[in-house]
CSV table of C-alpha atoms in Angstrom, one decimal:
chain,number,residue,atom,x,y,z
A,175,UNK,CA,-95.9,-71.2,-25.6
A,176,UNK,CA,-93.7,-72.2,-28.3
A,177,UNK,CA,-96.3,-74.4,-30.3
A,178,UNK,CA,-98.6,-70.7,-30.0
A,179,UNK,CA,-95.7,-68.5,-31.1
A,180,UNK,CA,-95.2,-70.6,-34.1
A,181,UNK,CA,-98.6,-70.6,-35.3
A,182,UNK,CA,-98.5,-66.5,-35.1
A,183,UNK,CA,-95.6,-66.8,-37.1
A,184,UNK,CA,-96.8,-69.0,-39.6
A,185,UNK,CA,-100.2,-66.8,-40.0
A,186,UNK,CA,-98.1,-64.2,-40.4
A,187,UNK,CA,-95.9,-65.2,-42.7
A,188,UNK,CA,-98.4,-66.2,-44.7
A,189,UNK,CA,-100.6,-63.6,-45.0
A,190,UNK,CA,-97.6,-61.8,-45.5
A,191,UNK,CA,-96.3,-63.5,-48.7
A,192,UNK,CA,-100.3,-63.8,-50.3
A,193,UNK,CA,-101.6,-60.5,-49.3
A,194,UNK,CA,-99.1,-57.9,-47.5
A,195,UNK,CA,-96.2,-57.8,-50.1
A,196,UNK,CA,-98.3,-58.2,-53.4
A,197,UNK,CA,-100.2,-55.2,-51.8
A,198,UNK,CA,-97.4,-53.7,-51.0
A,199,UNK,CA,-95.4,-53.6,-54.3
A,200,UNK,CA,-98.4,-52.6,-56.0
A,201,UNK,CA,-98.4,-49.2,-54.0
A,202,UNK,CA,-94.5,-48.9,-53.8
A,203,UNK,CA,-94.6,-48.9,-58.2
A,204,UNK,CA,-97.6,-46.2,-58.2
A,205,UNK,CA,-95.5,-43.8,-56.0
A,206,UNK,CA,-92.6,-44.6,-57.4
A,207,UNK,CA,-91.8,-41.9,-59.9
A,208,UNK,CA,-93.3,-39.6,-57.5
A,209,UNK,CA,-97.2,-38.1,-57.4
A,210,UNK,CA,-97.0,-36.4,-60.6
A,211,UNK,CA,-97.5,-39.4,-63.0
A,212,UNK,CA,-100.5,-40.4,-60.7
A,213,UNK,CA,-102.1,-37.1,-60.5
A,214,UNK,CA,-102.4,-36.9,-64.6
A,215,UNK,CA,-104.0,-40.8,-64.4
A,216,UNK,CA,-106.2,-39.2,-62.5
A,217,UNK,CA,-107.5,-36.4,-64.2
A,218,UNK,CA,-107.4,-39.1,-67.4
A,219,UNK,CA,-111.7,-38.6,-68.8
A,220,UNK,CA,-110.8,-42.7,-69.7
A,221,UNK,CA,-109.9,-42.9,-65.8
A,222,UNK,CA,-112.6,-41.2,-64.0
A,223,UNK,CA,-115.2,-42.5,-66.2
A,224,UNK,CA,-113.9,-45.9,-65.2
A,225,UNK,CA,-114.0,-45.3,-61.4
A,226,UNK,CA,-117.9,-43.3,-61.9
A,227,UNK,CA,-119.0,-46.4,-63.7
A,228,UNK,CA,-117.3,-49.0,-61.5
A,229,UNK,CA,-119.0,-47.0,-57.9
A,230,UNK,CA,-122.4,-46.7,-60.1
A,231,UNK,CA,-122.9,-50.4,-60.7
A,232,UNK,CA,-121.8,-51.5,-57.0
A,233,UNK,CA,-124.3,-48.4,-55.5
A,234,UNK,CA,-127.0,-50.1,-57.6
A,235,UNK,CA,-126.2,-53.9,-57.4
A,236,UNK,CA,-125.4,-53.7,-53.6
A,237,UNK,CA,-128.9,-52.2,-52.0
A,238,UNK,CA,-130.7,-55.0,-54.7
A,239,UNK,CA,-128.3,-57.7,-53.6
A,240,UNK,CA,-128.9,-56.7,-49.8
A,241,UNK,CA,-132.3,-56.5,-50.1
A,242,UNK,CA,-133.1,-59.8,-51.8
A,243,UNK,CA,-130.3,-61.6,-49.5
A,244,UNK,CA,-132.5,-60.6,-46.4
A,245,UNK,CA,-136.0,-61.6,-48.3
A,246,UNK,CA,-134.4,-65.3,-49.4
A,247,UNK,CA,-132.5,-65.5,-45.8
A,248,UNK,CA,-136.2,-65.0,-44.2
A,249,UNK,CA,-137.9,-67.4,-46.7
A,250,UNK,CA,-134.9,-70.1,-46.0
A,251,UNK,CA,-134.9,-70.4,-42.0
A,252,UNK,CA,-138.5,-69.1,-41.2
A,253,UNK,CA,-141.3,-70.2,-44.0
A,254,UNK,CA,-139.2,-72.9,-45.5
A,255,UNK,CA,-140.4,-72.5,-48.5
A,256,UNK,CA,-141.0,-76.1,-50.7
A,257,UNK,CA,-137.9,-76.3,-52.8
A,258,UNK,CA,-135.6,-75.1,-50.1
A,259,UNK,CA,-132.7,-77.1,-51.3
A,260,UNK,CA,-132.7,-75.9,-54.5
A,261,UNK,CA,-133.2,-72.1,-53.9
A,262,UNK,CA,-130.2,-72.6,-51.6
A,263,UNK,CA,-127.9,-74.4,-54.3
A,264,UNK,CA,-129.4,-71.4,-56.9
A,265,UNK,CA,-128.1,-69.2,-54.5
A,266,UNK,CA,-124.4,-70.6,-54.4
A,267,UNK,CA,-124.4,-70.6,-57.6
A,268,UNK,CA,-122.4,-67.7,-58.5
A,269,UNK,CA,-119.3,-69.2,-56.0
A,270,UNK,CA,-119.6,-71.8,-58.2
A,271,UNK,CA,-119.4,-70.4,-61.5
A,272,UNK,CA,-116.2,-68.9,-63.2
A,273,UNK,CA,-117.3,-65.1,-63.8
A,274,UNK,CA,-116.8,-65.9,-67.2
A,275,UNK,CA,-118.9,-68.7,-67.4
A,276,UNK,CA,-121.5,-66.2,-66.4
A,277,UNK,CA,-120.4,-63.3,-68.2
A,278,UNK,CA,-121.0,-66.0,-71.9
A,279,UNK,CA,-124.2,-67.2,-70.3
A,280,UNK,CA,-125.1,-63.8,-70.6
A,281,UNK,CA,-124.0,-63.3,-74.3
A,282,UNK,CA,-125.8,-66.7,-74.9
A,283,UNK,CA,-129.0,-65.5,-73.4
A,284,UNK,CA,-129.4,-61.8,-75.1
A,285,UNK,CA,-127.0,-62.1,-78.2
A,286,UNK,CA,-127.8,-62.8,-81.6
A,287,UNK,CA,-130.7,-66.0,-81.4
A,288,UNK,CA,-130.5,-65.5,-78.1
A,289,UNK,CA,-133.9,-65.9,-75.9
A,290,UNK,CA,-134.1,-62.7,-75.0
A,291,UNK,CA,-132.4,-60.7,-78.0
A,292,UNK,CA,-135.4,-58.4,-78.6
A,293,UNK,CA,-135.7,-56.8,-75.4
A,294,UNK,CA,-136.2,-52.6,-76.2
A,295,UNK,CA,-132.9,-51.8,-75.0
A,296,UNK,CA,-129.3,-52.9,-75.3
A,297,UNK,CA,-128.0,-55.3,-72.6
A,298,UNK,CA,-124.3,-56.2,-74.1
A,299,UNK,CA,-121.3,-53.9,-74.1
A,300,UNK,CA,-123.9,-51.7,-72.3
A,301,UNK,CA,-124.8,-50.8,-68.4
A,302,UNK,CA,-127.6,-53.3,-68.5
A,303,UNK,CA,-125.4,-56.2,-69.2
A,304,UNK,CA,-122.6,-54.8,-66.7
A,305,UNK,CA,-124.8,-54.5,-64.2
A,306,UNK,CA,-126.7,-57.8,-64.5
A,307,UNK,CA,-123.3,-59.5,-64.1
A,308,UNK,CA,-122.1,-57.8,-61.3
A,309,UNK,CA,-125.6,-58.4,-59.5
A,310,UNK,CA,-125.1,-62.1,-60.3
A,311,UNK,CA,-121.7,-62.8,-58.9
A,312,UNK,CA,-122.6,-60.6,-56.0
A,313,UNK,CA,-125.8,-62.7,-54.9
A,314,UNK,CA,-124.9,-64.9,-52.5
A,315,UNK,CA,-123.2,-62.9,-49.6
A,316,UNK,CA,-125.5,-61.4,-47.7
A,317,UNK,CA,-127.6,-64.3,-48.0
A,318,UNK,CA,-124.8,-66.5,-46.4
A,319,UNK,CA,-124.2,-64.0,-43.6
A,320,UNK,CA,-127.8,-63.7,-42.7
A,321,UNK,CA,-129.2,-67.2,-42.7
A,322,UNK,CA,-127.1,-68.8,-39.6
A,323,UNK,CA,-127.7,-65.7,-37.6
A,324,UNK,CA,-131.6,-65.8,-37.9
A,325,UNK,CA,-131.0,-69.7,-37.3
A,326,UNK,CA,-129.3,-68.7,-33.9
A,327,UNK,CA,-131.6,-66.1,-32.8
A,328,UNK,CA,-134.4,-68.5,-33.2
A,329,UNK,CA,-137.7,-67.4,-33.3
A,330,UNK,CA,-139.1,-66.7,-29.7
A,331,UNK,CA,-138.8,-62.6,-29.6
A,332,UNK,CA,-140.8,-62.8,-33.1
A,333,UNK,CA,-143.4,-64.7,-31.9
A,334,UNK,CA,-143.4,-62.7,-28.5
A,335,UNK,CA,-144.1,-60.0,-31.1
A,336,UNK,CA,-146.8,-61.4,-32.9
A,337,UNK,CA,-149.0,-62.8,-29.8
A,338,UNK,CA,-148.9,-59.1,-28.3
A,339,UNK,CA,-150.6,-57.8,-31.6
A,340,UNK,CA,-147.6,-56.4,-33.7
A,341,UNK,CA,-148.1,-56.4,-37.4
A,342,UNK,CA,-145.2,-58.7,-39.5
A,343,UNK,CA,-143.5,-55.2,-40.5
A,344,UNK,CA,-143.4,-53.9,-37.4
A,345,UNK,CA,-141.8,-57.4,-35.6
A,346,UNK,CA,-139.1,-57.3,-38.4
A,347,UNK,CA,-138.1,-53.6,-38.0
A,348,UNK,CA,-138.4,-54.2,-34.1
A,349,UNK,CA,-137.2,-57.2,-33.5
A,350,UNK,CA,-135.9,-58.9,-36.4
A,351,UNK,CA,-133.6,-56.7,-38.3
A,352,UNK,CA,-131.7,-55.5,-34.8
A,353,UNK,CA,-130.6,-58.8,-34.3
A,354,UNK,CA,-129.2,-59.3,-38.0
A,355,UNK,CA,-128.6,-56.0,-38.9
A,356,UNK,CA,-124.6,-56.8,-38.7
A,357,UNK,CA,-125.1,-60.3,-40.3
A,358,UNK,CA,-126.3,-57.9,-43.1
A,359,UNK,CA,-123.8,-55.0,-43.2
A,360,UNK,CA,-121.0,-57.9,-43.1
A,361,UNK,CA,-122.6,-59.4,-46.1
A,362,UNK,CA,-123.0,-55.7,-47.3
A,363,UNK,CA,-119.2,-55.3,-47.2
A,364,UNK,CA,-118.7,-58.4,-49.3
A,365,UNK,CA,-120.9,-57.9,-52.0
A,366,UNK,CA,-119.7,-54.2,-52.1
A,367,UNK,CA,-115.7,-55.7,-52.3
A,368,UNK,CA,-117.2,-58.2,-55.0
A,369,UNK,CA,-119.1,-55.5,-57.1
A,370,UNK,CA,-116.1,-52.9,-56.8
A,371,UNK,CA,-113.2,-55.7,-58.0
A,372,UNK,CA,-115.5,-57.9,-60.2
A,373,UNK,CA,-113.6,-58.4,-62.9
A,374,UNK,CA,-113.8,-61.6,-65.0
A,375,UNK,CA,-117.7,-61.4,-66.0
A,376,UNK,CA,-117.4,-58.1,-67.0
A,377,UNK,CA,-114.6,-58.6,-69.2
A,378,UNK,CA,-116.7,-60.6,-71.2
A,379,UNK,CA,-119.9,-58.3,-71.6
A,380,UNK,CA,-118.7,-54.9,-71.7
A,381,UNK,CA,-116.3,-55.1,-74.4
A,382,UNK,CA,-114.0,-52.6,-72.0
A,383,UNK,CA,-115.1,-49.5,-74.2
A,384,UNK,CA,-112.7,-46.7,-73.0
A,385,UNK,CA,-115.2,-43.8,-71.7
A,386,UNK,CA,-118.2,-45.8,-72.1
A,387,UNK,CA,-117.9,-49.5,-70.8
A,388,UNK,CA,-114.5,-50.0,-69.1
A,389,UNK,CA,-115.1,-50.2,-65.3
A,390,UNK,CA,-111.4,-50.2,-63.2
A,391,UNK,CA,-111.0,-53.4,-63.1
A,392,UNK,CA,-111.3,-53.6,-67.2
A,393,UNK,CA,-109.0,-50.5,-67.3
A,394,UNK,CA,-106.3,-52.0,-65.5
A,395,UNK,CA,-106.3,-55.0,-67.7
A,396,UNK,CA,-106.1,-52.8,-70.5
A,397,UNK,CA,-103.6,-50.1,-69.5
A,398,UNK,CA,-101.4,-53.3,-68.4
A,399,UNK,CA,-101.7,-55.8,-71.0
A,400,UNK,CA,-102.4,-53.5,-74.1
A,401,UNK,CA,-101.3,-49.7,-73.5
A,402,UNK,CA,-98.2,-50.5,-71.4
A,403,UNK,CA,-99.2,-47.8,-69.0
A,404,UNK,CA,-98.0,-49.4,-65.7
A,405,UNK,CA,-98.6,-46.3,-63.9
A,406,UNK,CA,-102.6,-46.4,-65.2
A,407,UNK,CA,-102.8,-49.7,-64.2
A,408,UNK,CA,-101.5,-49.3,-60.8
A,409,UNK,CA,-103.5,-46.8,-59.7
A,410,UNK,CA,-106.5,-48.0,-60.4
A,411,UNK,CA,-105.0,-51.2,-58.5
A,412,UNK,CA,-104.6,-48.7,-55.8
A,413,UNK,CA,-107.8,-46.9,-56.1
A,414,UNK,CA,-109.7,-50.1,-55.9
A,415,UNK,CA,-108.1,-51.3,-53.0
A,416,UNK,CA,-108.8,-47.7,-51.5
A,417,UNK,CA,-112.4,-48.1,-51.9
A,418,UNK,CA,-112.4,-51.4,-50.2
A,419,UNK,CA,-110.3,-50.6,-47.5
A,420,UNK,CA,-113.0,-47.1,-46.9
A,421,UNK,CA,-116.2,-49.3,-47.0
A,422,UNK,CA,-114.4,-51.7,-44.0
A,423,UNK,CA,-113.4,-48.7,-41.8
A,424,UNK,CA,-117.0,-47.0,-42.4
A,425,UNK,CA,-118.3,-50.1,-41.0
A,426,UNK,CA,-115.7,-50.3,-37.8
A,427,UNK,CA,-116.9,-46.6,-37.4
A,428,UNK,CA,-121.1,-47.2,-37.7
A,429,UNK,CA,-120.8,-50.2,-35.5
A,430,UNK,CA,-121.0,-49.5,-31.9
A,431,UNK,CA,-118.5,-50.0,-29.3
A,432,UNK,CA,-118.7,-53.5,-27.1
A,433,UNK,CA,-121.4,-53.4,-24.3
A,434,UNK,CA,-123.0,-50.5,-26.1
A,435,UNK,CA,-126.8,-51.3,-27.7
């Protein structure tokens, strides 16, 4: 009873100290000269071009990320696919990589004499280049959720499937996808907290243009470190962590109630 009521503690406390009151404070200093100062940071053009371009690239990079996490989960655990190993260490690569590692492979690869520096369009300090960061970083989540789930389920209700005449599409809608579709919206909710706060990468290949390339992430950096606008920094701290917080309790709310199909 004791050695139980410690642990609690201890979890506690330490979530507490890491998460809680950093969280906390950050929230207790936006409110803190009242709603005024947070109302005009809102209604900032700098601001809310900053929070459009920040849900724009994660309601792009997030469907692609989803659907190419459940395509390499299927080609991992069912067709194992030659190369296997490598596709999966390709695939952790971005939890490997310092964001700005990737964020100056990216300058490497379309800046000046890079291999790709004559593509029609502009990639750096532009939406191409922001998005193909935050795509990159993002990758591997729904990929991770997915693949021990379909090695669980194993493969006998997709077989069933097939032997009773039902085309490959129909046995994944059917069967497949029902019995990974929270696998997926887990990994969903990941790569939609990793797109939203992405930070380092972007701060590389943007250039954090004020009202053209400056996601929230690079405007809190910027109101912080440069403008001295605590206030501006802190509610886009706060807005961020709103988002977050919205995407987990629209998940708690989709996903049914225990013993419910």
């Amino acid at each position: 009873m004791i050695a139980r009521w410690g642990l609690r503690v201890v979890s506690f406390t330490y979530v507490g100290l890491l998460l809680l009151a950093p969280v906390g404070l950050v929230v207790f200093r936006t409110f803190d000269h009242g709603l005024g100062p947070v109302r005009h940071t809102i209604s900032t053009p700098e601001f809310q071009h900053a929070l459009k371009l920040t849900i724009e690239i994660a309601l792009i990079a997030v469907p692609l990320n989803t659907i190419f996490g459940v395509i390499c989960a299927l080609a991992i655990v069912r067709h194992r696919l030659p190369g296997v190993g490598l596709v999966n260490a390709i695939v952790d690569l971005p939890l490997a990589l310092s964001p700005v590692v990737v964020g100056f492979s990216l300058i490497l690869l379309y800046g000046p004499s890079g291999w790709l520096e004559g593509v029609p369009f502009q990639v750096l300090f532009a939406f191409p280049g922001m998005l193909i960061a935050t795509i990159f970083v993002s990758l591997p989540f729904v990929v991770r959720e997915v693949v021990p789930v379909l090695r669980e389920i194993g493969t006998d209700q997709e077989e069933a499937a097939a032997t009773l005449g039902a085309p490959a599409w129909t046995a994944f809608r059917r069967v497949t996808f029902p019995a990974i579709r929270w696998a997926v919206a887990y990994g969903v909710v990941l790569t939609m907290a990793r797109a939203l706060g992405e930070y380092g990468a972007l701060a590389v290949v943007s250039g954090s243009i004020a009202g053209r390339t400056q996601t929230l992430t690079t405007y809190v950096d910027k109101e912080y470190t440069i403008n001295f606008n605590t206030v501006g920094a802190y509610t886009a701290s706060v807005t961020l962590a709103a988002l977050a917080i919205l995407t987990l309790l629209l998940m708690t709310l989709l996903r049914p109630k225990e013993g419910v199909s």
